[in-house]
Backbone as XML, in Angstrom:
<?xml version="1.0"?>
<chain id="A" units="angstrom">
  <residue number="1" name="MET">
    <atom name="N" x="-46.024" y="-5.264" z="22.866"/>
    <atom name="CA" x="-44.719" y="-4.702" z="23.154"/>
    <atom name="C" x="-44.825" y="-3.199" z="23.141"/>
  </residue>
  <residue number="2" name="LEU">
    <atom name="N" x="-44.224" y="-2.583" z="24.124"/>
    <atom name="CA" x="-44.167" y="-1.134" z="24.207"/>
    <atom name="C" x="-42.702" y="-0.747" z="24.220"/>
  </residue>
  <residue number="3" name="ASN">
    <atom name="N" x="-42.274" y="-0.056" z="23.166"/>
    <atom name="CA" x="-40.861" y="0.278" z="22.980"/>
    <atom name="C" x="-40.674" y="1.788" z="23.064"/>
  </residue>
  <residue number="4" name="PHE">
    <atom name="N" x="-39.821" y="2.211" z="24.010"/>
    <atom name="CA" x="-39.485" y="3.624" z="24.144"/>
    <atom name="C" x="-38.186" y="3.893" z="23.408"/>
  </residue>
  <residue number="5" name="TRP">
    <atom name="N" x="-38.145" y="4.956" z="22.603"/>
    <atom name="CA" x="-37.003" y="5.225" z="21.742"/>
    <atom name="C" x="-36.889" y="6.718" z="21.456"/>
  </residue>
  <residue number="6" name="ALA">
    <atom name="N" x="-35.819" y="7.090" z="20.756"/>
    <atom name="CA" x="-35.627" y="8.459" z="20.257"/>
    <atom name="C" x="-34.746" y="8.401" z="19.017"/>
  </residue>
  <residue number="7" name="SER">
    <atom name="N" x="-34.943" y="9.346" z="18.132"/>
    <atom name="CA" x="-34.199" y="9.360" z="16.868"/>
    <atom name="C" x="-32.711" y="9.616" z="17.073"/>
  </residue>
  <residue number="8" name="TRP">
    <atom name="N" x="-32.334" y="10.287" z="18.144"/>
    <atom name="CA" x="-30.939" y="10.649" z="18.411"/>
    <atom name="C" x="-30.197" y="9.593" z="19.231"/>
  </residue>
  <residue number="9" name="CYS">
    <atom name="N" x="-30.840" y="8.496" z="19.512"/>
    <atom name="CA" x="-30.286" y="7.434" z="20.359"/>
    <atom name="C" x="-29.660" y="6.337" z="19.481"/>
  </residue>
  <residue number="10" name="PRO">
    <atom name="N" x="-28.299" y="6.217" z="19.444"/>
    <atom name="CA" x="-27.670" y="5.196" z="18.593"/>
    <atom name="C" x="-28.161" y="3.766" z="18.836"/>
  </residue>
  <residue number="11" name="PRO">
    <atom name="N" x="-28.356" y="3.306" z="20.086"/>
    <atom name="CA" x="-28.883" y="1.955" z="20.266"/>
    <atom name="C" x="-30.306" y="1.792" z="19.716"/>
  </residue>
  <residue number="12" name="CYS">
    <atom name="N" x="-31.086" y="2.864" z="19.768"/>
    <atom name="CA" x="-32.444" y="2.815" z="19.201"/>
    <atom name="C" x="-32.373" y="2.632" z="17.683"/>
  </residue>
  <residue number="13" name="VAL">
    <atom name="N" x="-31.468" y="3.370" z="17.063"/>
    <atom name="CA" x="-31.260" y="3.246" z="15.616"/>
    <atom name="C" x="-30.827" y="1.821" z="15.289"/>
  </residue>
  <residue number="14" name="SER">
    <atom name="N" x="-29.935" y="1.291" z="16.097"/>
    <atom name="CA" x="-29.393" y="-0.049" z="15.879"/>
    <atom name="C" x="-30.478" y="-1.134" z="15.916"/>
  </residue>
  <residue number="15" name="GLU">
    <atom name="N" x="-31.410" y="-1.025" z="16.841"/>
    <atom name="CA" x="-32.395" y="-2.097" z="16.998"/>
    <atom name="C" x="-33.620" y="-1.950" z="16.097"/>
  </residue>
  <residue number="16" name="THR">
    <atom name="N" x="-33.817" y="-0.801" z="15.494"/>
    <atom name="CA" x="-35.031" y="-0.564" z="14.718"/>
    <atom name="C" x="-35.245" y="-1.546" z="13.568"/>
  </residue>
  <residue number="17" name="PRO">
    <atom name="N" x="-34.249" y="-1.882" z="12.758"/>
    <atom name="CA" x="-34.513" y="-2.858" z="11.682"/>
    <atom name="C" x="-35.005" y="-4.213" z="12.209"/>
  </residue>
  <residue number="18" name="SER">
    <atom name="N" x="-34.427" y="-4.694" z="13.295"/>
    <atom name="CA" x="-34.881" y="-5.993" z="13.814"/>
    <atom name="C" x="-36.252" y="-5.862" z="14.483"/>
  </residue>
  <residue number="19" name="LEU">
    <atom name="N" x="-36.568" y="-4.701" z="15.043"/>
    <atom name="CA" x="-37.894" y="-4.485" z="15.627"/>
    <atom name="C" x="-38.957" y="-4.465" z="14.530"/>
  </residue>
  <residue number="20" name="ASN">
    <atom name="N" x="-38.631" y="-3.849" z="13.407"/>
    <atom name="CA" x="-39.527" y="-3.872" z="12.245"/>
    <atom name="C" x="-39.764" y="-5.308" z="11.775"/>
  </residue>
  <residue number="21" name="ALA">
    <atom name="N" x="-38.693" y="-6.072" z="11.658"/>
    <atom name="CA" x="-38.801" y="-7.475" z="11.216"/>
    <atom name="C" x="-39.601" y="-8.297" z="12.220"/>
  </residue>
  <residue number="22" name="PHE">
    <atom name="N" x="-39.409" y="-8.035" z="13.497"/>
    <atom name="CA" x="-40.149" y="-8.726" z="14.553"/>
    <atom name="C" x="-41.647" y="-8.484" z="14.390"/>
  </residue>
  <residue number="23" name="GLN">
    <atom name="N" x="-42.034" y="-7.240" z="14.158"/>
    <atom name="CA" x="-43.453" y="-6.924" z="13.973"/>
    <atom name="C" x="-44.023" y="-7.681" z="12.780"/>
  </residue>
  <residue number="24" name="ARG">
    <atom name="N" x="-43.289" y="-7.709" z="11.689"/>
    <atom name="CA" x="-43.763" y="-8.450" z="10.503"/>
    <atom name="C" x="-43.921" y="-9.941" z="10.817"/>
  </residue>
  <residue number="25" name="LYS">
    <atom name="N" x="-42.971" y="-10.500" z="11.536"/>
    <atom name="CA" x="-42.994" y="-11.937" z="11.834"/>
    <atom name="C" x="-44.153" y="-12.328" z="12.748"/>
  </residue>
  <residue number="26" name="PHE">
    <atom name="N" x="-44.449" y="-11.498" z="13.736"/>
    <atom name="CA" x="-45.411" y="-11.895" z="14.758"/>
    <atom name="C" x="-46.782" y="-11.225" z="14.654"/>
  </residue>
  <residue number="27" name="LYS">
    <atom name="N" x="-46.972" y="-10.319" z="13.701"/>
    <atom name="CA" x="-48.248" y="-9.598" z="13.655"/>
    <atom name="C" x="-49.431" y="-10.530" z="13.432"/>
  </residue>
  <residue number="28" name="ASP">
    <atom name="N" x="-49.264" y="-11.583" z="12.640"/>
    <atom name="CA" x="-50.366" y="-12.510" z="12.386"/>
    <atom name="C" x="-50.663" y="-13.397" z="13.590"/>
  </residue>
  <residue number="29" name="LYS">
    <atom name="N" x="-49.818" y="-13.332" z="14.606"/>
    <atom name="CA" x="-50.037" y="-14.113" z="15.829"/>
    <atom name="C" x="-50.593" y="-13.229" z="16.949"/>
  </residue>
  <residue number="30" name="GLY">
    <atom name="N" x="-50.970" y="-12.012" z="16.585"/>
    <atom name="CA" x="-51.591" y="-11.122" z="17.552"/>
    <atom name="C" x="-50.637" y="-10.236" z="18.334"/>
  </residue>
  <residue number="31" name="VAL">
    <atom name="N" x="-49.357" y="-10.272" z="17.987"/>
    <atom name="CA" x="-48.384" y="-9.433" z="18.682"/>
    <atom name="C" x="-48.415" y="-8.037" z="18.064"/>
  </residue>
  <residue number="32" name="VAL">
    <atom name="N" x="-48.468" y="-7.040" z="18.915"/>
    <atom name="CA" x="-48.502" y="-5.651" z="18.472"/>
    <atom name="C" x="-47.313" y="-4.926" z="19.070"/>
  </residue>
  <residue number="33" name="VAL">
    <atom name="N" x="-46.563" y="-4.259" z="18.226"/>
    <atom name="CA" x="-45.470" y="-3.403" z="18.680"/>
    <atom name="C" x="-45.982" y="-1.972" z="18.641"/>
  </residue>
  <residue number="34" name="LEU">
    <atom name="N" x="-45.786" y="-1.262" z="19.731"/>
    <atom name="CA" x="-46.147" y="0.143" z="19.815"/>
    <atom name="C" x="-44.916" y="0.907" z="20.265"/>
  </residue>
  <residue number="35" name="GLY">
    <atom name="N" x="-44.507" y="1.886" z="19.478"/>
    <atom name="CA" x="-43.341" y="2.690" z="19.800"/>
    <atom name="C" x="-43.741" y="4.028" z="20.395"/>
  </residue>
  <residue number="36" name="VAL">
    <atom name="N" x="-42.972" y="4.469" z="21.372"/>
    <atom name="CA" x="-43.183" y="5.785" z="21.961"/>
    <atom name="C" x="-41.851" y="6.518" z="21.907"/>
  </residue>
  <residue number="37" name="SER">
    <atom name="N" x="-41.820" y="7.578" z="21.117"/>
    <atom name="CA" x="-40.606" y="8.363" z="20.968"/>
    <atom name="C" x="-40.609" y="9.519" z="21.968"/>
  </residue>
  <residue number="38" name="ILE">
    <atom name="N" x="-39.455" y="9.761" z="22.558"/>
    <atom name="CA" x="-39.339" y="10.906" z="23.459"/>
    <atom name="C" x="-38.698" y="12.092" z="22.745"/>
  </residue>
  <residue number="39" name="ASP">
    <atom name="N" x="-38.660" y="12.038" z="21.421"/>
    <atom name="CA" x="-38.116" y="13.148" z="20.637"/>
    <atom name="C" x="-38.865" y="14.440" z="20.922"/>
  </residue>
  <residue number="40" name="LYS">
    <atom name="N" x="-38.132" y="15.492" z="21.169"/>
    <atom name="CA" x="-38.738" y="16.813" z="21.329"/>
    <atom name="C" x="-38.948" y="17.478" z="19.968"/>
  </residue>
  <residue number="41" name="ASN">
    <atom name="N" x="-38.106" y="17.156" z="19.007"/>
    <atom name="CA" x="-38.153" y="17.759" z="17.681"/>
    <atom name="C" x="-39.038" y="16.911" z="16.761"/>
  </residue>
  <residue number="42" name="ASP">
    <atom name="N" x="-40.169" y="17.482" z="16.368"/>
    <atom name="CA" x="-41.134" y="16.759" z="15.545"/>
    <atom name="C" x="-40.562" y="16.375" z="14.179"/>
  </residue>
  <residue number="43" name="GLN">
    <atom name="N" x="-39.752" y="17.236" z="13.577"/>
    <atom name="CA" x="-39.181" y="16.951" z="12.259"/>
    <atom name="C" x="-38.211" y="15.772" z="12.315"/>
  </residue>
  <residue number="44" name="LYS">
    <atom name="N" x="-37.368" y="15.716" z="13.336"/>
    <atom name="CA" x="-36.436" y="14.595" z="13.478"/>
    <atom name="C" x="-37.191" y="13.289" z="13.705"/>
  </residue>
  <residue number="45" name="TYR">
    <atom name="N" x="-38.246" y="13.362" z="14.485"/>
    <atom name="CA" x="-39.111" y="12.202" z="14.724"/>
    <atom name="C" x="-39.697" y="11.700" z="13.403"/>
  </residue>
  <residue number="46" name="LYS">
    <atom name="N" x="-40.257" y="12.599" z="12.607"/>
    <atom name="CA" x="-40.870" y="12.216" z="11.339"/>
    <atom name="C" x="-39.837" y="11.677" z="10.350"/>
  </residue>
  <residue number="47" name="ARG">
    <atom name="N" x="-38.644" y="12.281" z="10.311"/>
    <atom name="CA" x="-37.587" y="11.784" z="9.416"/>
    <atom name="C" x="-37.162" y="10.370" z="9.795"/>
  </residue>
  <residue number="48" name="PHE">
    <atom name="N" x="-37.093" y="10.080" z="11.080"/>
    <atom name="CA" x="-36.733" y="8.740" z="11.543"/>
    <atom name="C" x="-37.766" y="7.721" z="11.052"/>
  </residue>
  <residue number="49" name="ILE">
    <atom name="N" x="-39.029" y="8.040" z="11.212"/>
    <atom name="CA" x="-40.116" y="7.142" z="10.774"/>
    <atom name="C" x="-40.014" y="6.889" z="9.273"/>
  </residue>
  <residue number="50" name="GLU">
    <atom name="N" x="-39.771" y="7.943" z="8.512"/>
    <atom name="CA" x="-39.645" y="7.790" z="7.057"/>
    <atom name="C" x="-38.397" y="6.997" z="6.691"/>
  </residue>
  <residue number="51" name="ARG">
    <atom name="N" x="-37.295" y="7.265" z="7.364"/>
    <atom name="CA" x="-36.027" y="6.587" z="7.062"/>
    <atom name="C" x="-36.131" y="5.081" z="7.251"/>
  </residue>
  <residue number="52" name="PHE">
    <atom name="N" x="-36.783" y="4.661" z="8.324"/>
    <atom name="CA" x="-36.853" y="3.236" z="8.641"/>
    <atom name="C" x="-38.148" y="2.572" z="8.201"/>
  </residue>
  <residue number="53" name="HIS">
    <atom name="N" x="-39.056" y="3.333" z="7.595"/>
    <atom name="CA" x="-40.320" y="2.766" z="7.122"/>
    <atom name="C" x="-40.938" y="1.890" z="8.215"/>
  </residue>
  <residue number="54" name="LEU">
    <atom name="N" x="-41.166" y="2.494" z="9.373"/>
    <atom name="CA" x="-41.638" y="1.734" z="10.521"/>
    <atom name="C" x="-42.917" y="0.973" z="10.198"/>
  </residue>
  <residue number="55" name="GLY">
    <atom name="N" x="-42.903" y="-0.310" z="10.525"/>
    <atom name="CA" x="-44.042" y="-1.179" z="10.289"/>
    <atom name="C" x="-44.914" y="-1.339" z="11.515"/>
  </residue>
  <residue number="56" name="PHE">
    <atom name="N" x="-44.758" y="-0.449" z="12.474"/>
    <atom name="CA" x="-45.577" y="-0.485" z="13.681"/>
    <atom name="C" x="-45.958" y="0.948" z="14.045"/>
  </residue>
  <residue number="57" name="ASP">
    <atom name="N" x="-47.032" y="1.071" z="14.789"/>
    <atom name="CA" x="-47.482" y="2.403" z="15.199"/>
    <atom name="C" x="-46.500" y="2.996" z="16.188"/>
  </residue>
  <residue number="58" name="THR">
    <atom name="N" x="-46.325" y="4.296" z="16.084"/>
    <atom name="CA" x="-45.454" y="4.997" z="17.015"/>
    <atom name="C" x="-46.037" y="6.379" z="17.284"/>
  </residue>
  <residue number="59" name="TYR">
    <atom name="N" x="-45.804" y="6.838" z="18.476"/>
    <atom name="CA" x="-46.314" y="8.128" z="18.916"/>
    <atom name="C" x="-45.191" y="8.911" z="19.564"/>
  </residue>
  <residue number="60" name="ARG">
    <atom name="N" x="-45.334" y="10.221" z="19.555"/>
    <atom name="CA" x="-44.314" y="11.080" z="20.133"/>
    <atom name="C" x="-44.787" y="11.577" z="21.490"/>
  </residue>
  <residue number="61" name="ASP">
    <atom name="N" x="-43.920" y="11.461" z="22.482"/>
    <atom name="CA" x="-44.172" y="11.900" z="23.849"/>
    <atom name="C" x="-43.032" y="12.836" z="24.254"/>
  </residue>
  <residue number="62" name="PRO">
    <atom name="N" x="-43.031" y="14.075" z="23.703"/>
    <atom name="CA" x="-41.881" y="14.961" z="23.881"/>
    <atom name="C" x="-41.592" y="15.352" z="25.322"/>
  </residue>
  <residue number="63" name="ASP">
    <atom name="N" x="-42.576" y="15.272" z="26.193"/>
    <atom name="CA" x="-42.350" y="15.619" z="27.602"/>
    <atom name="C" x="-42.015" y="14.398" z="28.449"/>
  </residue>
  <residue number="64" name="SER">
    <atom name="N" x="-41.924" y="13.228" z="27.804"/>
    <atom name="CA" x="-41.588" y="11.954" z="28.476"/>
    <atom name="C" x="-42.559" y="11.603" z="29.597"/>
  </residue>
  <residue number="65" name="ASN">
    <atom name="N" x="-43.805" y="12.006" z="29.455"/>
    <atom name="CA" x="-44.801" y="11.690" z="30.472"/>
    <atom name="C" x="-45.089" y="10.192" z="30.544"/>
  </residue>
  <residue number="66" name="ILE">
    <atom name="N" x="-45.255" y="9.563" z="29.389"/>
    <atom name="CA" x="-45.579" y="8.136" z="29.369"/>
    <atom name="C" x="-44.393" y="7.318" z="29.857"/>
  </residue>
  <residue number="67" name="SER">
    <atom name="N" x="-43.201" y="7.638" z="29.363"/>
    <atom name="CA" x="-42.024" y="6.879" z="29.793"/>
    <atom name="C" x="-41.792" y="7.045" z="31.295"/>
  </residue>
  <residue number="68" name="ALA">
    <atom name="N" x="-42.056" y="8.213" z="31.841"/>
    <atom name="CA" x="-41.897" y="8.427" z="33.284"/>
    <atom name="C" x="-42.881" y="7.578" z="34.072"/>
  </residue>
  <residue number="69" name="GLU">
    <atom name="N" x="-44.100" y="7.432" z="33.562"/>
    <atom name="CA" x="-45.090" y="6.590" z="34.241"/>
    <atom name="C" x="-44.640" y="5.136" z="34.301"/>
  </residue>
  <residue number="70" name="TYR">
    <atom name="N" x="-43.899" y="4.704" z="33.294"/>
    <atom name="CA" x="-43.376" y="3.339" z="33.274"/>
    <atom name="C" x="-42.053" y="3.219" z="34.027"/>
  </residue>
  <residue number="71" name="GLY">
    <atom name="N" x="-41.488" y="4.329" z="34.438"/>
    <atom name="CA" x="-40.196" y="4.293" z="35.122"/>
    <atom name="C" x="-39.039" y="4.143" z="34.157"/>
  </residue>
  <residue number="72" name="THR">
    <atom name="N" x="-39.241" y="4.567" z="32.924"/>
    <atom name="CA" x="-38.215" y="4.457" z="31.894"/>
    <atom name="C" x="-37.406" y="5.739" z="31.837"/>
  </residue>
  <residue number="73" name="PHE">
    <atom name="N" x="-36.119" y="5.601" z="32.107"/>
    <atom name="CA" x="-35.236" y="6.756" z="32.040"/>
    <atom name="C" x="-34.031" y="6.491" z="31.150"/>
  </residue>
  <residue number="74" name="GLN">
    <atom name="N" x="-33.931" y="5.287" z="30.644"/>
    <atom name="CA" x="-32.862" y="4.905" z="29.726"/>
    <atom name="C" x="-33.530" y="4.319" z="28.496"/>
  </residue>
  <residue number="75" name="ILE">
    <atom name="N" x="-33.063" y="4.713" z="27.321"/>
    <atom name="CA" x="-33.663" y="4.177" z="26.108"/>
    <atom name="C" x="-32.596" y="3.504" z="25.258"/>
  </residue>
  <residue number="76" name="PRO">
    <atom name="N" x="-32.969" y="2.552" z="24.453"/>
    <atom name="CA" x="-34.310" y="2.009" z="24.342"/>
    <atom name="C" x="-34.662" y="1.114" z="25.532"/>
  </residue>
  <residue number="77" name="GLU">
    <atom name="N" x="-35.926" y="1.072" z="25.793"/>
    <atom name="CA" x="-36.465" y="0.169" z="26.798"/>
    <atom name="C" x="-37.757" y="-0.392" z="26.242"/>
  </residue>
  <residue number="78" name="THR">
    <atom name="N" x="-37.947" y="-1.685" z="26.414"/>
    <atom name="CA" x="-39.113" y="-2.338" z="25.835"/>
    <atom name="C" x="-39.795" y="-3.196" z="26.885"/>
  </residue>
  <residue number="79" name="TYR">
    <atom name="N" x="-41.108" y="-3.081" z="26.942"/>
    <atom name="CA" x="-41.922" y="-3.854" z="27.868"/>
    <atom name="C" x="-42.750" y="-4.855" z="27.066"/>
  </residue>
  <residue number="80" name="ILE">
    <atom name="N" x="-42.727" y="-6.090" z="27.519"/>
    <atom name="CA" x="-43.603" y="-7.113" z="26.954"/>
    <atom name="C" x="-44.817" y="-7.143" z="27.871"/>
  </residue>
  <residue number="81" name="ILE">
    <atom name="N" x="-45.972" y="-6.918" z="27.294"/>
    <atom name="CA" x="-47.207" y="-6.815" z="28.067"/>
    <atom name="C" x="-48.168" y="-7.885" z="27.584"/>
  </residue>
  <residue number="82" name="LYS">
    <atom name="N" x="-48.697" y="-8.656" z="28.522"/>
    <atom name="CA" x="-49.680" y="-9.689" z="28.180"/>
    <atom name="C" x="-50.852" y="-9.579" z="29.140"/>
  </residue>
  <residue number="83" name="ASP">
    <atom name="N" x="-52.029" y="-9.542" z="28.586"/>
    <atom name="CA" x="-53.241" y="-9.425" z="29.395"/>
    <atom name="C" x="-53.170" y="-8.240" z="30.350"/>
  </residue>
  <residue number="84" name="GLY">
    <atom name="N" x="-52.598" y="-7.132" z="29.877"/>
    <atom name="CA" x="-52.534" y="-5.918" z="30.657"/>
    <atom name="C" x="-51.463" y="-5.870" z="31.730"/>
  </residue>
  <residue number="85" name="ARG">
    <atom name="N" x="-50.621" y="-6.894" z="31.784"/>
    <atom name="CA" x="-49.560" y="-6.948" z="32.795"/>
    <atom name="C" x="-48.199" y="-6.991" z="32.125"/>
  </residue>
  <residue number="86" name="ILE">
    <atom name="N" x="-47.246" y="-6.286" z="32.698"/>
    <atom name="CA" x="-45.865" y="-6.349" z="32.202"/>
    <atom name="C" x="-45.285" y="-7.692" z="32.621"/>
  </residue>
  <residue number="87" name="VAL">
    <atom name="N" x="-44.842" y="-8.468" z="31.627"/>
    <atom name="CA" x="-44.271" y="-9.780" z="31.932"/>
    <atom name="C" x="-42.758" y="-9.820" z="31.762"/>
  </residue>
  <residue number="88" name="ARG">
    <atom name="N" x="-42.231" y="-8.843" z="31.043"/>
    <atom name="CA" x="-40.775" y="-8.781" z="30.879"/>
    <atom name="C" x="-40.394" y="-7.374" z="30.429"/>
  </residue>
  <residue number="89" name="LYS">
    <atom name="N" x="-39.191" y="-6.984" z="30.829"/>
    <atom name="CA" x="-38.660" y="-5.673" z="30.444"/>
    <atom name="C" x="-37.263" y="-5.885" z="29.883"/>
  </residue>
  <residue number="90" name="TYR">
    <atom name="N" x="-36.998" y="-5.279" z="28.733"/>
    <atom name="CA" x="-35.683" y="-5.318" z="28.114"/>
    <atom name="C" x="-35.097" y="-3.918" z="28.144"/>
  </residue>
  <residue number="91" name="VAL">
    <atom name="N" x="-33.904" y="-3.784" z="28.684"/>
    <atom name="CA" x="-33.206" y="-2.507" z="28.729"/>
    <atom name="C" x="-32.039" y="-2.584" z="27.755"/>
  </residue>
  <residue number="92" name="ALA">
    <atom name="N" x="-31.882" y="-1.572" z="26.947"/>
    <atom name="CA" x="-30.833" y="-1.488" z="25.923"/>
    <atom name="C" x="-31.341" y="-2.108" z="24.625"/>
  </residue>
  <residue number="93" name="ASP">
    <atom name="N" x="-30.560" y="-1.933" z="23.570"/>
    <atom name="CA" x="-30.975" y="-2.434" z="22.266"/>
    <atom name="C" x="-30.895" y="-3.952" z="22.233"/>
  </residue>
  <residue number="94" name="GLN">
    <atom name="N" x="-31.793" y="-4.528" z="21.437"/>
    <atom name="CA" x="-31.915" y="-5.980" z="21.326"/>
    <atom name="C" x="-31.898" y="-6.376" z="19.857"/>
  </residue>
  <residue number="95" name="ASN">
    <atom name="N" x="-31.539" y="-7.626" z="19.623"/>
    <atom name="CA" x="-31.763" y="-8.222" z="18.312"/>
    <atom name="C" x="-33.112" y="-8.926" z="18.423"/>
  </residue>
  <residue number="96" name="TRP">
    <atom name="N" x="-34.158" y="-8.252" z="17.975"/>
    <atom name="CA" x="-35.510" y="-8.766" z="18.137"/>
    <atom name="C" x="-35.784" y="-10.002" z="17.293"/>
  </residue>
  <residue number="97" name="MET">
    <atom name="N" x="-34.871" y="-10.335" z="16.407"/>
    <atom name="CA" x="-35.030" y="-11.544" z="15.600"/>
    <atom name="C" x="-34.185" y="-12.699" z="16.130"/>
  </residue>
  <residue number="98" name="GLY">
    <atom name="N" x="-33.551" y="-12.502" z="17.268"/>
    <atom name="CA" x="-32.746" y="-13.565" z="17.882"/>
    <atom name="C" x="-33.626" y="-14.708" z="18.365"/>
  </residue>
  <residue number="99" name="ASP">
    <atom name="N" x="-33.051" y="-15.897" z="18.394"/>
    <atom name="CA" x="-33.806" y="-17.090" z="18.785"/>
    <atom name="C" x="-34.355" y="-17.006" z="20.200"/>
  </residue>
  <residue number="100" name="ASP">
    <atom name="N" x="-33.577" y="-16.441" z="21.134"/>
    <atom name="CA" x="-34.028" y="-16.401" z="22.525"/>
    <atom name="C" x="-35.295" y="-15.565" z="22.688"/>
  </residue>
  <residue number="101" name="ILE">
    <atom name="N" x="-35.362" y="-14.437" z="22.026"/>
    <atom name="CA" x="-36.558" y="-13.595" z="22.118"/>
    <atom name="C" x="-37.730" y="-14.257" z="21.403"/>
  </residue>
  <residue number="102" name="ALA">
    <atom name="N" x="-37.494" y="-14.789" z="20.227"/>
    <atom name="CA" x="-38.571" y="-15.459" z="19.482"/>
    <atom name="C" x="-39.144" y="-16.625" z="20.280"/>
  </residue>
  <residue number="103" name="GLN">
    <atom name="N" x="-38.272" y="-17.404" z="20.916"/>
    <atom name="CA" x="-38.743" y="-18.536" z="21.724"/>
    <atom name="C" x="-39.557" y="-18.054" z="22.925"/>
  </residue>
  <residue number="104" name="TYR">
    <atom name="N" x="-39.106" y="-16.972" z="23.544"/>
    <atom name="CA" x="-39.849" y="-16.438" z="24.681"/>
    <atom name="C" x="-41.242" y="-15.967" z="24.237"/>
  </residue>
  <residue number="105" name="ILE">
    <atom name="N" x="-41.293" y="-15.217" z="23.156"/>
    <atom name="CA" x="-42.587" y="-14.716" z="22.678"/>
    <atom name="C" x="-43.510" y="-15.886" z="22.330"/>
  </residue>
  <residue number="106" name="GLN">
    <atom name="N" x="-42.972" y="-16.887" z="21.662"/>
    <atom name="CA" x="-43.779" y="-18.075" z="21.316"/>
    <atom name="C" x="-44.325" y="-18.730" z="22.585"/>
  </residue>
  <residue number="107" name="SER">
    <atom name="N" x="-43.518" y="-18.764" z="23.643"/>
    <atom name="CA" x="-43.921" y="-19.447" z="24.867"/>
    <atom name="C" x="-45.056" y="-18.742" z="25.593"/>
  </residue>
  <residue number="108" name="ILE">
    <atom name="N" x="-45.235" y="-17.440" z="25.360"/>
    <atom name="CA" x="-46.312" y="-16.733" z="26.060"/>
    <atom name="C" x="-47.543" y="-16.487" z="25.187"/>
  </residue>
  <residue number="109" name="LEU">
    <atom name="N" x="-47.463" y="-16.879" z="23.928"/>
    <atom name="CA" x="-48.634" y="-16.700" z="23.054"/>
    <atom name="C" x="-49.727" y="-17.703" z="23.385"/>
  </residue>
</chain>
């Protein structure tokens, strides 16, 4: 999973706890969550990581180069990637612990 986010984005804040829980639930099944923040302010980015105790790796892309390569202009946006191919894209915040997402992830493992 590749999740684009920012500390100043209310929907990103909203989905972060369930994204953390999702990583904990699926990490032993080989699922990896990778976050890419478009925060320009390094301190705000670091405070967000500390506040939510992120359980997945995240990197800062202040110039939005990576998100632009993916065609992401609205955040949060999350790509499900399997075998190097994007298999699904979620736009807007999600409940990553919802049954529909869990069932989908199980079906592609």
